[in-house]
CSV table of C-alpha atoms in Angstrom, one decimal:
chain,number,residue,atom,x,y,z
A,5,MET,CA,95.6,98.5,77.9
A,6,THR,CA,99.4,99.1,76.8
A,7,TYR,CA,101.8,101.1,78.2
A,8,GLY,CA,102.2,104.0,75.2
A,9,GLU,CA,97.6,104.0,76.0
A,10,SER,CA,98.2,104.6,79.7
A,11,LYS,CA,100.7,107.5,78.9
A,12,LYS,CA,98.2,109.4,76.8
A,13,GLN,CA,95.7,109.3,79.6
A,14,ILE,CA,98.2,110.7,81.9
A,15,LEU,CA,99.6,113.9,79.7
A,16,ALA,CA,96.3,114.5,78.5
A,17,LEU,CA,94.9,114.5,82.2
A,18,ILE,CA,98.0,117.1,82.9
A,19,GLU,CA,97.6,118.9,79.4
A,20,GLU,CA,100.8,118.1,78.2
A,21,TYR,CA,99.5,115.9,75.8
A,22,SER,CA,101.1,116.2,72.2
A,23,PRO,CA,100.5,113.4,69.5
A,24,ALA,CA,102.7,114.9,67.0
A,25,MET,CA,105.8,114.7,69.7
A,26,ASN,CA,108.5,111.6,69.4
A,27,LYS,CA,107.9,111.9,73.2
A,28,LEU,CA,103.8,112.8,73.2
A,29,THR,CA,104.8,115.6,75.2
A,30,GLU,CA,106.9,118.9,74.4
A,31,ASP,CA,107.9,118.8,78.3
A,32,GLU,CA,111.7,117.2,78.2
A,33,ASP,CA,111.3,116.9,82.1
A,34,ILE,CA,107.9,115.4,82.1
A,35,ALA,CA,109.6,112.7,79.2
A,36,THR,CA,112.0,112.0,81.6
A,37,ARG,CA,110.5,111.4,84.5
A,38,LEU,CA,107.5,109.8,83.5
A,39,PRO,CA,108.7,106.1,83.0
A,40,HIS,CA,109.6,106.1,86.8
A,41,LEU,CA,106.8,107.3,88.1
A,42,PHE,CA,104.7,105.3,86.4
A,43,ASP,CA,107.0,102.3,87.5
A,44,LEU,CA,106.4,103.3,91.0
A,45,ALA,CA,102.8,103.9,91.0
A,46,TYR,CA,102.0,100.5,88.1
A,47,LYS,CA,104.0,98.8,91.5
A,48,GLU,CA,101.7,100.3,94.3
A,49,LEU,CA,98.6,99.5,92.7
A,50,ALA,CA,99.6,95.6,91.6
A,51,GLN,CA,100.4,95.2,95.5
A,52,ASN,CA,96.5,96.7,96.3
A,53,LYS,CA,95.0,94.4,93.3
A,54,LYS,CA,97.2,91.4,92.9
A,55,ILE,CA,99.0,90.0,89.9
A,56,ILE,CA,98.2,86.0,89.9
A,57,ALA,CA,100.9,83.9,88.4
A,58,THR,CA,101.0,80.1,88.6
A,59,LYS,CA,104.1,77.4,88.1
A,60,THR,CA,104.8,74.4,87.5
A,61,TYR,CA,106.9,72.2,89.4
A,62,GLN,CA,106.9,68.5,87.1
A,63,GLU,CA,107.2,64.9,89.1
A,64,LYS,CA,110.2,63.4,88.6
A,65,SER,CA,110.3,61.0,85.8
A,66,ASN,CA,112.3,58.0,87.3
A,67,GLU,CA,110.3,55.2,88.2
A,68,LYS,CA,111.9,53.8,91.4
A,69,LYS,CA,110.9,57.0,93.5
A,70,GLU,CA,112.3,57.7,97.0
A,71,ASN,CA,110.7,59.5,99.1
A,72,ARG,CA,113.3,62.3,99.7
A,73,TYR,CA,112.8,66.2,99.0
A,74,THR,CA,114.1,68.1,95.8
A,75,ALA,CA,114.7,71.8,96.1
A,76,TYR,CA,113.4,74.0,93.6
A,77,THR,CA,114.2,77.8,93.1
A,78,LEU,CA,111.3,79.8,93.2
A,79,PRO,CA,110.1,82.3,91.0
A,80,SER,CA,112.0,85.8,91.2
A,81,ASP,CA,108.9,87.7,90.9
A,82,MET,CA,107.1,86.3,93.6
A,83,TYR,CA,106.5,88.4,96.7
A,84,GLN,CA,103.8,86.1,98.8
A,85,ILE,CA,102.9,82.5,97.9
A,86,LYS,CA,99.1,82.0,97.2
A,87,ASN,CA,98.7,78.4,97.1
A,88,VAL,CA,100.7,75.2,96.3
A,89,PHE,CA,98.4,72.1,95.5
A,90,MET,CA,99.3,68.7,93.2
A,91,LEU,CA,97.2,67.3,90.3
A,92,ASP,CA,97.5,63.9,89.8
A,93,ASN,CA,98.0,61.6,86.4
A,94,ASN,CA,93.7,62.3,86.1
A,95,ASN,CA,93.7,66.4,87.3
A,96,LYS,CA,92.5,65.7,90.5
A,97,ARG,CA,93.2,68.5,92.8
A,98,CYS,CA,95.2,66.7,95.7
A,99,ASN,CA,96.9,68.2,98.7
A,100,ALA,CA,101.3,68.6,98.1
A,101,ASP,CA,104.0,67.8,99.8
A,102,TYR,CA,106.3,70.3,100.2
A,103,TYR,CA,108.2,72.7,102.4
A,104,THR,CA,109.5,76.2,101.9
A,105,VAL,CA,113.0,77.6,103.3
A,106,GLY,CA,114.1,80.8,103.4
A,107,SER,CA,112.5,83.1,100.5
A,108,ASN,CA,113.6,81.4,97.3
A,109,LYS,CA,113.6,77.6,98.1
A,110,ILE,CA,110.4,75.1,97.8
A,111,TYR,CA,111.3,71.2,98.9
A,112,ILE,CA,109.1,69.2,96.9
A,113,ASN,CA,108.6,65.2,97.6
A,114,ASP,CA,110.1,62.7,95.1
A,115,ASN,CA,107.5,60.7,95.9
A,116,SER,CA,104.5,62.6,94.5
A,117,ASN,CA,102.7,61.1,92.0
A,118,GLY,CA,101.5,64.1,90.1
A,119,GLN,CA,103.2,67.7,89.1
A,120,THR,CA,102.8,70.4,91.7
A,121,ILE,CA,101.4,73.8,91.1
A,122,LEU,CA,102.2,76.7,92.7
A,123,GLU,CA,99.9,79.9,92.9
A,124,TYR,CA,101.6,83.0,93.8
A,125,TYR,CA,101.1,87.1,93.8
A,126,LYS,CA,104.3,88.6,91.4
A,127,TYR,CA,105.9,91.8,90.9
A,128,PRO,CA,105.3,93.1,87.9
A,129,GLN,CA,107.9,93.9,85.4
A,130,THR,CA,109.5,96.9,85.5
A,131,ILE,CA,109.5,99.9,83.8
A,132,ASN,CA,111.8,102.3,82.3
A,133,GLU,CA,113.5,104.1,79.4
A,134,LYS,CA,113.4,101.1,77.5
A,135,THR,CA,110.5,100.0,77.9
A,136,GLU,CA,108.1,99.4,74.7
A,137,ASP,CA,104.7,101.3,74.3
A,138,ASP,CA,103.2,98.1,73.1
A,139,PHE,CA,104.0,96.5,76.2
A,140,TYR,CA,100.5,95.1,78.1
A,141,LEU,CA,100.3,96.1,81.6
A,142,GLU,CA,99.8,93.1,84.1
A,143,ILE,CA,97.4,94.8,86.3
A,144,ASP,CA,93.9,94.6,85.8
A,145,GLN,CA,91.7,96.9,83.9
A,146,ASP,CA,90.0,98.3,87.2
A,147,ALA,CA,93.9,99.5,88.6
A,148,GLN,CA,95.0,100.6,85.0
A,149,SER,CA,91.9,102.9,85.5
A,150,ILE,CA,93.1,104.4,88.4
A,151,LEU,CA,97.1,104.5,87.3
A,152,PRO,CA,97.1,107.7,85.7
A,153,TYR,CA,95.7,109.9,88.3
A,154,LYS,CA,98.2,108.6,91.1
A,155,VAL,CA,101.1,109.5,88.2
A,156,ALA,CA,99.3,112.8,87.2
A,157,ASP,CA,99.4,113.5,91.0
A,158,ASP,CA,103.5,112.5,91.7
A,159,ILE,CA,104.3,114.5,88.2
A,160,LEU,CA,102.7,118.0,89.6
A,161,LYS,CA,103.9,117.6,93.4
A,162,THR,CA,107.1,118.9,92.7
A,163,ASP,CA,105.7,121.9,90.4
A,164,PRO,CA,105.1,124.9,93.2
A,165,SER,CA,102.3,126.4,90.5
A,166,ALA,CA,100.1,123.3,89.9
A,167,ASP,CA,97.1,122.3,91.7
A,168,TYR,CA,98.1,118.6,91.9
A,169,THR,CA,95.6,118.0,95.0
A,170,ALA,CA,92.7,117.1,92.8
A,171,PHE,CA,94.3,114.4,91.4
A,172,ALA,CA,95.6,112.7,94.5
A,173,THR,CA,92.1,113.1,96.2
A,174,GLU,CA,90.8,111.6,92.8
A,175,PHE,CA,93.2,108.5,92.9
A,176,GLN,CA,92.6,107.8,96.4
A,177,ARG,CA,88.4,108.3,95.6
A,178,LYS,CA,89.0,105.3,93.1
A,179,LEU,CA,91.2,103.7,95.3
A,180,GLN,CA,88.9,102.9,97.9
A,181,LEU,CA,86.1,101.4,95.1
A,182,LEU,CA,88.6,99.4,93.9
A,183,ASP,CA,87.4,95.5,94.5
A,184,ASN,CA,90.3,93.7,95.5
A,185,ARG,CA,88.7,90.4,95.3
A,186,ARG,CA,89.6,87.3,93.6
A,187,ASN,CA,87.2,85.4,94.3
A,188,VAL,CA,83.4,86.2,94.4
A,189,PRO,CA,81.1,84.1,96.6
A,190,SER,CA,77.8,82.7,94.4
A,191,VAL,CA,74.8,81.2,95.5
A,192,SER,CA,72.5,78.7,93.6
A,193,LEU,CA,68.8,79.7,93.9
A,194,ARG,CA,65.8,77.4,92.8
A,195,GLU,CA,62.5,78.0,92.0
A,196,TYR,CA,60.2,77.1,95.6
A,197,GLU,CA,57.6,74.3,94.9
A,198,PRO,CA,55.6,74.3,97.9
A,199,ASP,CA,54.5,70.7,99.0
A,200,GLU,CA,51.0,69.9,98.0
A,201,ASN,CA,49.6,69.3,101.7
A,202,GLU,CA,51.7,72.7,102.6
A,203,GLY,CA,49.8,75.0,104.8
A,204,GLU,CA,47.1,72.1,105.8
A,205,PHE,CA,46.2,71.5,109.8
A,206,ASP,CA,44.4,68.9,111.2
A,207,ILE,CA,42.1,69.8,113.7
């Protein structure tokens, strides 16, 4: 879903959607506040249903590698490391020889024979007045469907004449149903074939 499509859903929920208007609403105050309230809710949901990203650190190309560690910068949009591993020349997954220092440096052994892959959870891109309507949201589709209720709740909280509690309640209900798993366990079943002698007993 795009940012523009999500805005239409939000405005439709609070009965402020005007498709003929350039800003999709006749309420200038809502149009001004919408990007910033959207950004707050967007980032909150990104921490409930995390966005996974990767960064690849290529091995040193020099023929004679030394057993030393080179410092690299961690991604600026990272808020938590998920996993670090190495892929050798045959794309076989191996343990990576690394360590981290502080919040923005990773040190990787130059003697590693392969490329080091960093899997991490990232912050989404900031939404503001300059964000184009065709920007695709980075959170998963199930989280996108919850987002309009949170933003609608935040928009109406400052309006004393509005009953925003219905949106807050619906957001919390949907949030409880949100599946945060990234890997779903699976099992393989095979048809049971009894042994020809099964069930026979010697007396």
